[in-house]
Coordinates of C-alpha atoms in Angstrom, one line a residue:
M1 CA 0.0 0.0 0.0
G2 CA 1.4 3.3 -0.9
C3 CA 2.0 6.2 1.3
R4 CA -0.9 8.3 -0.1
A5 CA -3.2 5.3 0.4
A6 CA -2.1 4.9 4.0
L7 CA -2.7 8.6 4.7
G8 CA -6.1 8.2 3.1
L9 CA -7.1 5.5 5.5
L10 CA -5.9 7.6 8.4
A11 CA -7.7 10.7 7.2
L12 CA -10.9 8.6 6.8
A13 CA -10.6 7.5 10.4
L14 CA -10.2 11.1 11.5
V15 CA -13.0 12.6 9.4
P16 CA -15.6 12.5 12.3
A17 CA -13.1 14.3 14.5
L18 CA -12.4 17.0 11.9
C19 CA -16.0 17.6 11.2
A20 CA -16.8 17.8 14.9
G21 CA -14.5 20.7 15.6
G22 CA -11.2 20.4 13.8
P23 CA -9.3 23.3 12.4
P24 CA -10.9 25.2 9.5
I25 CA -9.7 24.5 6.0
R26 CA -7.2 27.1 4.9
G27 CA -8.5 29.6 2.3
L28 CA -12.0 28.3 2.4
D29 CA -14.9 30.8 2.0
P30 CA -17.2 30.2 5.0
A31 CA -20.1 30.6 2.7
L32 CA -19.0 27.3 1.0
G33 CA -18.3 25.5 4.2
P34 CA -21.3 23.1 4.0
R35 CA -20.1 21.8 0.6
Y36 CA -16.7 20.8 2.0
E37 CA -18.1 18.1 4.3
P38 CA -17.0 14.6 3.4
T39 CA -19.5 12.2 1.9
A40 CA -20.4 8.9 3.6
D41 CA -17.6 7.1 1.9
G42 CA -15.1 9.8 3.0
K43 CA -14.8 11.7 -0.3
F44 CA -14.9 15.3 -1.5
A45 CA -17.2 16.1 -4.3
C46 CA -15.7 18.7 -6.6
L47 CA -17.9 21.8 -6.8
D48 CA -18.4 21.4 -10.5
G49 CA -19.9 17.9 -9.8
K50 CA -17.7 16.1 -12.4
K51 CA -15.7 13.9 -10.0
S52 CA -15.1 13.1 -6.4
V53 CA -11.7 12.6 -4.7
P54 CA -10.7 11.3 -1.3
F55 CA -11.2 14.0 1.2
E56 CA -7.6 13.8 2.3
Q57 CA -6.6 15.2 -1.1
V58 CA -8.1 18.6 -0.2
N59 CA -5.3 21.2 0.1
D60 CA -2.6 18.5 -0.6
N61 CA -0.9 20.9 -3.1
Y62 CA -2.1 18.8 -6.0
C63 CA -4.9 19.8 -8.3
D64 CA -7.4 17.0 -8.6
C65 CA -10.7 18.8 -9.5
F66 CA -11.1 20.4 -12.9
D67 CA -12.5 23.6 -11.3
G68 CA -9.6 23.7 -8.7
S69 CA -12.1 23.5 -5.8
D70 CA -10.0 20.8 -4.0
E71 CA -7.2 23.4 -3.4
P72 CA -8.7 26.5 -1.8
G73 CA -5.6 27.1 0.3
T74 CA -2.8 26.4 -2.1
S75 CA -1.5 27.7 -5.5
A76 CA -1.7 24.2 -7.1
C77 CA -4.7 24.9 -9.3
P78 CA -4.4 27.9 -11.7
N79 CA -8.2 28.4 -11.6
G80 CA -8.4 28.1 -7.8
H81 CA -9.3 30.9 -5.3
F82 CA -8.1 31.8 -1.8
F83 CA -10.4 33.5 0.7
C84 CA -9.1 36.1 3.1
A85 CA -11.3 36.5 6.2
N86 CA -9.7 39.9 7.1
K87 CA -11.6 40.2 10.4
F88 CA -12.4 43.8 11.3
Y89 CA -12.0 44.8 7.7
L90 CA -13.4 43.6 4.3
P91 CA -13.2 39.9 3.2
L92 CA -11.2 39.4 0.1
L93 CA -11.0 36.6 -2.6
L94 CA -7.6 36.1 -4.2
N95 CA -6.5 34.2 -7.2
A96 CA -4.7 31.0 -6.3
S97 CA -1.5 32.2 -7.9
M98 CA -1.2 34.9 -5.2
V99 CA -1.0 32.4 -2.4
D100 CA 2.5 31.8 -0.8
D101 CA 4.2 34.1 -3.3
G102 CA 6.0 36.2 -0.7
V103 CA 3.6 39.2 -1.0
C104 CA 1.1 40.0 1.8
D105 CA -2.2 40.4 0.0
C106 CA -4.5 39.7 2.9
C107 CA -4.5 42.2 5.8
D108 CA -4.6 39.3 8.2
G109 CA -1.6 37.6 6.5
S110 CA -3.4 34.3 5.9
D111 CA -2.3 34.1 2.3
E112 CA 1.3 33.6 3.4
P113 CA 2.9 31.1 5.9
A114 CA 2.1 31.9 9.5
G115 CA 4.3 34.6 11.1
R116 CA 5.4 36.1 7.8
C117 CA 2.8 39.0 7.5
P118 CA 1.4 41.2 10.3
N119 CA -2.3 41.4 10.9
N120 CA -3.3 45.0 10.4
C121 CA -7.0 44.5 9.5
Y122 CA -8.2 46.4 12.5
E123 CA -6.4 49.6 11.5
K124 CA -7.6 49.3 8.0
G125 CA -11.1 48.5 9.2
Y126 CA -11.2 51.6 11.3
K127 CA -10.0 53.8 8.5
S128 CA -12.5 52.3 6.2
L129 CA -15.3 52.9 8.7
I130 CA -14.3 56.6 8.9
A131 CA -14.4 56.8 5.0
L132 CA -17.8 55.0 5.0
K133 CA -19.2 57.5 7.5
D134 CA -18.0 60.3 5.2
Q135 CA -19.8 58.6 2.3
M136 CA -22.9 58.4 4.4
A137 CA -22.8 62.0 5.3
A138 CA -22.2 63.0 1.7
A139 CA -25.1 60.7 0.7
D140 CA -27.4 62.5 3.2
K141 CA -26.4 65.9 1.8
G142 CA -26.8 64.5 -1.7
V143 CA -30.3 63.4 -0.9
Q144 CA -31.1 66.9 0.1
A145 CA -29.6 68.3 -3.1
R146 CA -31.5 65.7 -5.1
N147 CA -34.8 66.7 -3.4
K148 CA -34.1 70.2 -4.6
Y149 CA -33.4 68.9 -8.1
V150 CA -36.7 67.2 -8.1
E151 CA -38.5 70.3 -7.0
E152 CA -36.8 72.4 -9.7
A153 CA -37.4 69.8 -12.4
G154 CA -41.0 70.8 -12.8
A155 CA -40.2 74.5 -13.2
S156 CA -37.5 73.7 -15.7
K157 CA -39.8 71.6 -17.8
Q158 CA -42.5 74.3 -17.7
K159 CA -39.9 76.8 -18.9
W160 CA -39.0 74.5 -21.8
A161 CA -42.7 74.2 -22.7
D162 CA -43.2 78.0 -22.6
R163 CA -40.2 78.6 -24.7
K164 CA -41.3 75.9 -27.1
A165 CA -44.7 77.7 -27.6
Q166 CA -42.9 81.0 -28.2
V167 CA -40.5 79.4 -30.7
D168 CA -43.4 77.7 -32.5
A169 CA -45.0 81.1 -33.1
E170 CA -41.7 82.7 -34.2
V171 CA -41.1 79.8 -36.6
E172 CA -44.4 80.5 -38.3
K173 CA -43.8 84.2 -38.5
H174 CA -40.3 83.9 -39.8
R175 CA -41.4 81.2 -42.3
K176 CA -43.8 83.7 -43.9
E177 CA -41.1 86.4 -43.8
K178 CA -38.7 84.0 -45.5
E179 CA -41.2 83.1 -48.2
A180 CA -41.9 86.8 -48.9
A181 CA -38.2 87.6 -49.0
D182 CA -37.5 84.6 -51.3
A183 CA -40.4 85.8 -53.6
D184 CA -38.9 89.3 -53.9
K185 CA -35.5 87.9 -54.6
S186 CA -36.8 85.5 -57.2
K187 CA -38.7 88.2 -58.9
L188 CA -35.7 90.4 -59.2
E189 CA -33.5 87.5 -60.3
E190 CA -36.0 86.7 -63.0
E191 CA -35.8 90.3 -64.2
Q192 CA -32.0 90.1 -64.2
R193 CA -32.1 86.8 -66.1
K194 CA -34.3 88.3 -68.8
L195 CA -32.1 91.4 -69.2
Q196 CA -29.0 89.2 -69.4
D197 CA -30.7 87.0 -72.0
R198 CA -31.6 90.0 -74.1
K199 CA -28.1 91.4 -73.8
R200 CA -26.7 88.0 -74.9
E201 CA -29.0 88.0 -77.9
L202 CA -27.9 91.5 -78.9
E203 CA -24.2 90.6 -78.5
E204 CA -24.7 87.6 -80.6
E205 CA -26.5 89.6 -83.3
K206 CA -23.7 92.2 -83.3
K207 CA -21.1 89.4 -83.6
K208 CA -22.9 88.0 -86.6
R209 CA -22.7 91.4 -88.4
Q210 CA -19.0 91.6 -88.0
P211 CA -17.0 90.5 -91.1
P212 CA -15.6 87.0 -90.7
E213 CA -12.0 86.8 -89.9
E214 CA -9.9 85.4 -92.6
P215 CA -8.1 82.3 -91.6
A216 CA -4.4 82.6 -91.2
K217 CA -2.5 81.7 -94.4
S218 CA 0.2 79.2 -94.4
E219 CA 3.7 80.1 -95.5
G220 CA 3.2 78.2 -98.8
E221 CA 0.0 80.2 -99.6
Q222 CA 1.8 83.4 -98.8
Q223 CA 4.6 82.5 -101.1
Q224 CA 2.2 81.6 -103.9
E225 CA 0.3 84.9 -103.5
T226 CA 3.6 86.8 -103.6
A227 CA 4.7 85.0 -106.8
A228 CA 1.3 85.7 -108.4
F229 CA 1.5 89.4 -107.5
E230 CA 5.0 89.6 -109.0
D231 CA 3.8 88.0 -112.2
E232 CA 0.9 90.4 -112.4
Q233 CA 3.2 93.3 -111.9
Q234 CA 5.5 92.1 -114.7
V235 CA 2.5 91.7 -117.1
G236 CA 1.2 95.2 -116.1
G237 CA 4.6 96.6 -116.7
A238 CA 4.8 95.0 -120.1
E239 CA 1.5 96.7 -121.1
G240 CA 2.5 100.2 -119.9
V241 CA 2.6 103.2 -122.0
G242 CA 5.2 102.8 -124.7
E243 CA 6.2 99.5 -122.9
E244 CA 9.0 101.5 -121.3
Q245 CA 10.3 101.2 -117.7
A246 CA 9.1 104.0 -115.4
E247 CA 11.7 106.3 -114.2
P248 CA 12.8 106.0 -110.5
G249 CA 10.5 107.6 -108.1
V250 CA 7.5 107.7 -110.5
E251 CA 5.8 104.7 -109.0
E252 CA 6.2 106.0 -105.5
A253 CA 4.8 109.4 -106.5
A254 CA 1.8 107.7 -108.1
E255 CA 1.1 105.8 -104.9
D256 CA 1.2 108.9 -102.8
E257 CA -1.1 110.6 -105.2
A258 CA -3.6 107.7 -105.0
V259 CA -3.6 108.0 -101.2
E260 CA -4.4 111.7 -101.3
K261 CA -7.4 111.1 -103.7
S262 CA -10.9 111.1 -102.3
E263 CA -13.2 108.1 -102.5
E264 CA -15.3 110.0 -105.1
E265 CA -12.3 110.5 -107.3
L266 CA -11.2 107.0 -107.0
A267 CA -14.7 105.8 -107.9
K268 CA -14.7 108.0 -111.0
E269 CA -11.4 106.5 -112.0
R270 CA -12.7 103.0 -111.5
M271 CA -15.8 103.8 -113.5
A272 CA -13.8 105.3 -116.3
Q273 CA -12.0 102.0 -116.7
W274 CA -15.3 100.3 -117.5
I275 CA -16.5 102.9 -120.0
P276 CA -15.7 101.8 -123.6
G277 CA -13.2 103.9 -125.5
A278 CA -12.3 105.9 -122.3
K279 CA -8.8 104.4 -121.8
D280 CA -6.4 105.3 -124.6
G281 CA -8.6 106.4 -127.5
D282 CA -6.4 104.4 -129.8
G283 CA -9.4 103.2 -131.7
G284 CA -8.9 99.6 -130.6
A285 CA -12.1 97.7 -129.8
V286 CA -12.5 95.6 -126.7
E287 CA -14.4 92.5 -127.5
E288 CA -17.6 91.9 -125.5
E289 CA -17.6 88.9 -123.3
A290 CA -20.9 87.2 -122.5
G291 CA -21.7 86.8 -118.8
P292 CA -24.3 87.4 -116.1
E293 CA -25.5 91.0 -115.9
E294 CA -24.7 91.3 -112.2
D295 CA -21.3 89.7 -112.2
A296 CA -18.5 91.6 -110.6
D297 CA -15.9 93.3 -112.9
P298 CA -17.5 92.4 -116.2
V299 CA -15.6 92.8 -119.5
L300 CA -17.7 95.0 -121.7
P301 CA -17.6 95.5 -125.5
S302 CA -16.2 98.7 -126.8
Y303 CA -18.6 101.5 -127.8
D304 CA -18.9 101.4 -131.7
G305 CA -20.5 104.8 -132.1
E306 CA -24.1 103.8 -132.5
D307 CA -26.9 105.6 -130.8
L308 CA -28.1 104.5 -127.4
H309 CA -31.1 102.3 -127.5
A310 CA -34.2 103.9 -126.1
A311 CA -34.4 101.2 -123.3
D312 CA -30.8 102.1 -122.2
A313 CA -31.8 105.7 -121.8
A314 CA -34.9 104.9 -119.8
A315 CA -33.1 102.5 -117.5
L316 CA -30.3 105.1 -116.9
E317 CA -32.9 107.8 -116.3
E318 CA -34.5 105.5 -113.7
E319 CA -31.2 104.9 -112.0
D320 CA -30.4 108.6 -112.0
A321 CA -33.5 109.3 -110.0
E322 CA -31.7 107.9 -106.9
P323 CA -29.2 110.1 -105.0
Q324 CA -25.7 109.7 -106.3
Q325 CA -22.8 109.5 -103.9
F326 CA -19.9 108.8 -106.2
F327 CA -20.9 110.3 -109.7
P328 CA -21.2 113.9 -110.8
D329 CA -24.0 115.0 -113.1
E330 CA -24.9 112.2 -115.6
G331 CA -24.7 114.5 -118.6
A332 CA -21.3 115.7 -117.5
A333 CA -20.3 112.1 -117.2
D334 CA -21.4 111.5 -120.8
V335 CA -19.6 114.5 -122.0
D336 CA -16.5 113.5 -120.1
V337 CA -16.7 110.1 -121.7
G338 CA -17.0 111.6 -125.1
A339 CA -14.2 113.9 -124.4
S340 CA -12.2 111.1 -123.1
G341 CA -12.8 109.3 -126.3
A342 CA -11.8 112.3 -128.3
D343 CA -8.7 113.0 -126.3
G344 CA -7.1 109.6 -126.6
D345 CA -3.3 109.3 -126.0
G346 CA -1.3 110.1 -129.1
G347 CA -4.5 110.7 -131.3
D348 CA -6.2 113.8 -132.6
A349 CA -9.6 114.8 -133.7
G350 CA -9.0 113.9 -137.3
E351 CA -8.2 110.3 -136.6
P352 CA -11.0 107.7 -136.9
G353 CA -10.9 106.8 -133.3
A354 CA -11.5 110.4 -132.3
E355 CA -14.4 110.8 -134.7
E356 CA -16.0 107.6 -133.4
G357 CA -15.6 108.8 -129.8
A358 CA -17.2 112.2 -130.5
A359 CA -20.0 110.6 -132.5
G360 CA -20.6 108.2 -129.7
A361 CA -20.7 110.9 -127.1
G362 CA -23.2 112.9 -129.1
A363 CA -25.3 109.9 -129.8
S364 CA -25.3 109.0 -126.1
A365 CA -26.5 112.4 -125.1
A366 CA -29.1 112.5 -127.8
G367 CA -30.3 109.0 -126.9
A368 CA -30.5 110.0 -123.3
G369 CA -32.6 113.0 -124.1
A370 CA -34.9 111.1 -126.4
S371 CA -35.3 108.4 -123.8
A372 CA -36.3 110.9 -121.2
A373 CA -38.8 112.6 -123.5
G374 CA -40.3 109.3 -124.7
G375 CA -40.8 108.1 -121.1
N376 CA -39.4 104.6 -121.8
A377 CA -38.9 103.9 -118.1
G378 CA -38.6 100.4 -116.6
Q379 CA -36.7 98.9 -119.6
R380 CA -33.4 97.3 -119.1
P381 CA -30.4 98.7 -121.1
T382 CA -29.3 96.6 -124.1
S383 CA -26.1 98.2 -125.2
A384 CA -22.7 97.5 -123.7
F385 CA -22.4 101.1 -122.5
G386 CA -25.7 101.0 -120.7
K387 CA -25.0 97.7 -119.2
A388 CA -21.7 98.8 -117.9
R389 CA -23.0 102.0 -116.5
L390 CA -25.9 100.3 -114.7
L391 CA -23.6 97.6 -113.4
L392 CA -21.1 100.1 -112.0
K393 CA -23.9 102.1 -110.2
K394 CA -25.1 98.9 -108.5
V395 CA -21.6 97.9 -107.5
F396 CA -20.9 101.3 -105.9
K397 CA -24.3 101.3 -104.3
A398 CA -23.6 97.8 -102.8
L399 CA -20.2 99.0 -101.6
A400 CA -21.5 102.1 -100.0
K401 CA -25.0 101.5 -98.7
P402 CA -24.5 98.1 -96.9
G403 CA -21.5 99.6 -95.1
N404 CA -23.5 102.6 -93.9
E405 CA -26.4 100.4 -92.8
T406 CA -23.9 98.2 -90.8
V407 CA -22.4 101.2 -89.1
A408 CA -25.9 102.4 -88.2
D409 CA -27.0 99.0 -87.0
D410 CA -23.8 98.5 -84.9
T411 CA -24.3 101.9 -83.3
E412 CA -27.9 101.0 -82.5
L413 CA -26.9 97.6 -81.1
T414 CA -24.1 99.1 -79.0
G415 CA -26.5 101.7 -77.6
A416 CA -29.1 99.0 -76.8
I417 CA -26.4 96.9 -75.0
A418 CA -25.3 99.9 -73.0
A419 CA -28.8 100.6 -72.0
I420 CA -29.3 97.0 -70.8
D421 CA -26.1 97.2 -68.8
A422 CA -27.4 100.3 -67.1
E423 CA -30.7 98.5 -66.3
I424 CA -28.7 95.5 -64.9
S425 CA -26.6 97.8 -62.8
A426 CA -29.7 99.6 -61.4
L427 CA -31.4 96.3 -60.7
K428 CA -28.3 95.0 -58.8
T429 CA -28.7 97.8 -56.3
R430 CA -32.1 96.3 -55.5
L431 CA -31.2 92.7 -55.9
D432 CA -28.2 92.6 -53.5
P433 CA -30.2 93.8 -50.5
A434 CA -33.0 91.4 -51.4
R435 CA -30.6 88.5 -51.4
T436 CA -29.1 89.6 -48.1
K437 CA -32.6 89.8 -46.6
A438 CA -33.6 86.4 -47.9
N439 CA -30.4 84.8 -46.6
E440 CA -30.9 86.4 -43.1
A441 CA -34.5 85.2 -43.1
R442 CA -33.4 81.7 -44.0
Q443 CA -30.7 81.6 -41.4
K444 CA -33.0 82.9 -38.7
L445 CA -35.6 80.3 -39.6
N446 CA -33.0 77.5 -39.5
D447 CA -31.9 78.6 -36.0
L448 CA -35.4 78.7 -34.7
E449 CA -36.3 75.3 -36.2
Q450 CA -33.1 73.8 -34.6
E451 CA -34.1 75.2 -31.2
Q452 CA -37.6 73.9 -31.7
R453 CA -36.3 70.4 -32.3
K454 CA -34.0 70.5 -29.2
L455 CA -36.9 71.8 -27.0
Q456 CA -39.1 69.0 -28.2
A457 CA -36.4 66.5 -27.4
K458 CA -36.1 67.9 -23.9
L459 CA -39.8 67.7 -23.3
D460 CA -39.9 64.1 -24.6
G461 CA -36.8 63.0 -22.6
S462 CA -36.7 60.6 -19.6
Y463 CA -34.8 61.9 -16.5
G464 CA -35.1 59.2 -13.9
E465 CA -37.2 58.9 -10.8
G466 CA -38.8 62.2 -10.0
D467 CA -37.0 63.8 -13.0
A468 CA -34.0 64.3 -10.7
F469 CA -31.6 64.3 -13.7
V470 CA -33.3 67.3 -15.3
A471 CA -30.7 69.4 -13.4
L472 CA -28.0 67.9 -15.6
V473 CA -29.5 68.9 -18.9
D474 CA -27.4 71.5 -20.9
R475 CA -24.4 70.9 -18.6
C476 CA -21.1 69.3 -19.3
F477 CA -18.4 67.8 -17.0
D478 CA -14.8 67.0 -17.9
A479 CA -11.7 65.2 -16.5
K480 CA -8.1 65.4 -17.5
V481 CA -6.3 62.1 -18.2
D482 CA -2.8 62.2 -19.5
K483 CA -2.8 64.4 -22.7
Y484 CA -6.6 64.1 -23.2
T485 CA -9.6 65.9 -21.7
Y486 CA -12.7 63.9 -21.6
E487 CA -16.0 65.7 -21.6
V488 CA -19.4 64.2 -20.8
C489 CA -22.7 66.1 -21.5
P490 CA -25.6 64.1 -20.1
F491 CA -28.5 63.6 -22.6
D492 CA -26.3 65.0 -25.4
K493 CA -22.8 63.7 -26.2
A494 CA -19.4 62.5 -24.9
S495 CA -16.1 63.5 -26.5
Q496 CA -12.3 63.2 -26.2
K497 CA -10.4 66.4 -26.7
E498 CA -6.7 67.1 -27.5
G499 CA -5.7 70.6 -28.2
G500 CA -8.2 72.2 -30.6
S501 CA -9.6 68.9 -31.9
A502 CA -12.3 66.7 -30.5
T503 CA -13.2 63.1 -31.2
S504 CA -16.8 61.9 -30.6
L505 CA -17.2 59.1 -28.1
G506 CA -20.9 58.8 -28.8
S507 CA -24.2 60.5 -28.7
W508 CA -26.8 60.1 -25.9
S509 CA -28.4 56.7 -26.1
G510 CA -30.3 56.4 -22.8
F511 CA -30.1 55.0 -19.3
E512 CA -28.8 51.5 -18.6
A513 CA -28.8 49.2 -15.6
G514 CA -31.8 50.7 -14.0
E515 CA -30.9 54.3 -14.4
T516 CA -27.5 53.8 -12.8
K517 CA -25.5 54.3 -16.0
L518 CA -25.5 56.8 -18.9
A519 CA -24.9 55.3 -22.4
F520 CA -23.3 57.1 -25.3
K521 CA -23.0 55.3 -28.6
N522 CA -22.1 55.6 -32.3
G523 CA -19.1 57.9 -31.9
A524 CA -16.3 58.3 -34.3
T525 CA -15.1 55.1 -35.9
C526 CA -11.8 53.7 -34.8
W527 CA -9.1 52.9 -37.4
Q528 CA -10.1 49.4 -38.6
G529 CA -12.3 49.0 -35.5
P530 CA -15.8 49.7 -34.2
S531 CA -17.5 53.0 -33.5
R532 CA -16.4 54.6 -30.2
S533 CA -18.8 54.4 -27.2
M534 CA -18.8 55.4 -23.6
T535 CA -20.6 54.2 -20.4
V536 CA -20.8 56.5 -17.4
S537 CA -21.6 55.0 -14.0
L538 CA -23.6 57.2 -11.7
H539 CA -22.5 57.6 -8.1
C540 CA -23.9 59.6 -5.2
G541 CA -22.0 62.8 -4.4
Q542 CA -22.6 66.3 -3.0
T543 CA -21.6 67.9 -6.3
E544 CA -21.0 66.8 -9.9
R545 CA -17.6 65.4 -10.7
L546 CA -16.3 63.2 -13.5
A547 CA -13.7 60.7 -12.5
K548 CA -12.0 57.3 -13.2
V549 CA -12.0 57.7 -17.0
E550 CA -10.6 54.5 -18.6
E551 CA -10.6 52.5 -21.8
P552 CA -11.1 48.9 -20.7
S553 CA -11.3 47.7 -24.2
R554 CA -10.4 49.2 -27.6
C555 CA -12.7 52.2 -28.5
E556 CA -14.9 51.5 -25.5
Y557 CA -14.6 54.0 -22.7
S558 CA -15.9 54.1 -19.1
A559 CA -16.1 56.8 -16.4
E560 CA -17.8 57.6 -13.1
L561 CA -20.0 60.7 -12.6
Q562 CA -20.7 61.7 -9.0
T563 CA -23.9 63.7 -8.7
P564 CA -26.6 64.4 -6.1
A565 CA -29.1 63.1 -8.7
A566 CA -27.8 59.6 -7.9
C567 CA -28.3 60.0 -4.2
T568 CA -31.5 58.2 -3.8
P569 CA -33.0 57.7 -0.3
A570 CA -32.6 54.0 -0.7
A571 CA -28.9 54.2 -1.4
A572 CA -28.4 56.5 1.6
E573 CA -30.2 54.1 3.8
A574 CA -28.0 51.2 2.6
L575 CA -24.9 53.1 3.5
R576 CA -26.3 53.8 7.0
R577 CA -26.8 50.1 7.6
E578 CA -23.4 49.3 6.4
V579 CA -21.8 51.9 8.7
E580 CA -23.7 50.4 11.7
A581 CA -22.7 46.9 10.8
R582 CA -19.0 47.9 10.4
Q583 CA -19.1 49.6 13.7
R584 CA -20.3 46.4 15.4
F585 CA -17.8 44.4 13.5
L586 CA -14.9 46.5 14.8
E587 CA -16.3 46.3 18.3
G588 CA -15.9 42.5 18.3
G589 CA -18.7 41.3 16.1
D590 CA -18.1 38.2 14.0
E591 CA -19.0 39.6 10.6
V592 CA -20.4 42.6 8.8
E593 CA -24.1 42.4 8.6
G594 CA -25.6 41.5 5.2
D595 CA -24.5 39.2 2.4
P596 CA -20.9 38.3 3.1
Q597 CA -20.3 37.7 -0.6
A598 CA -21.3 41.3 -1.4
N599 CA -18.3 42.6 0.4
R600 CA -15.7 40.3 -1.2
D601 CA -13.6 41.5 -4.1
E602 CA -11.7 39.1 -6.3
L603 CA -8.1 40.0 -7.1

């Protein structure tokens, strides 16, 4: 038989003696004492009920039970617990790993070998009694303050209701003012829009009347034009008078002279180039080329000396009825033409060309007079001369009149645009104040509506028994922890501040645990984590004070708020009973009155 078996038989024989009045089991919680009685067969049933072991194996420094209940007085089981009686003070429940580790954790020294730790439970018990009495006195004052909170709660809620009714009326008033201001602003903005649209239309019309910009020519096109111009100059030089090269300076003088000529003179010169026989008077005939009557720069046949057709005279007379801007008197023009024909370069009156020119001029004048007398108006000219003269008149009219109309139209458009700008500027002096008034009305209405919502939320809120926590509405309490300042505003929000920045720890979510905790949820989201939240435990105190701010788990914060609102009469009465029990305990009583387990903390 082994040693352990022999000891087991001995322990079994001594069990009745132990149960009758043997020494208590080390580290055993007296509340569990009945469960540490041996069974009929002398065994100990583990507290989890999974197995039984011989009773002598209790506190043998070897863990037999899965729950560690067979080793209440040793450190053998990692999940075991050691009970400190701590007479005259508070009982304490230690983790088994703290037993016999050389550190005095129990004030009575029972967690270490006998004689190693002094028993100072009485001194600690006396100090704790003094502190407990202070708590009781604070609780009594807190109850008085709470009673005042309850009395004032009704008046505060009535004030909210009165302000709510006032804000409701102001909201309706300012809503109408805002609608009127918005209507005035919209009306003026509509007028401004119409003026701007009209101005845009006029600017587009003016832009359409501007001559189109010629596209930039490439270097190759410019070279081609230069070569063509040089070729034209060479051909023109070959056809000059006497086909001789002009003397130096003659060409420049001609250009200066052309610049000094008036538009009328230039027009006459251009017209003279179109009149048959008016160039050189050399008697040479220019062949007539067929083409449209209205084509630009037509090549007309030379005048052969025949009389004007009656239709030519009538058409010319009709054209002469209009004001002439570029031609002198028509008769004078005819005479000039005749003279031009008579005074051809290098010719004289006796030559055939001169005779034909004079005869042509006379016939033209006679034909014009006959046509005027005969009243053949409305007929188109049929001769080359008539066609040329009519065509030139139309060309010059087209060159002059459209330009003049464009200038007039541009001036009119410019004036209209300037007038619209003046109207827009005058309208702006009315529109700016209207916009300012509308913005102010909208902002005022927004502020009132926000206050309206807050007041309604206050009136709908729950504030504990007797509405004692109404006194905490619109108030905030803070505590400094390391580099952060934590702020709790009951019924509103909780936040963590650092410098000028603030992080939300949640918005008001309601009471928890029977109106003993304030809950704040859905705060700022942690990096790759949940939304921040905070739970604030309410404790009785004479004044409000935030304390014990911690972060027990990531992004979840906790704190304690002392406030008279938590000083209920029931809590104050409980403190009074505890003080009385502790007093008896220090005077020699066996234990503090009440549930022993309620006063035992596990370390």
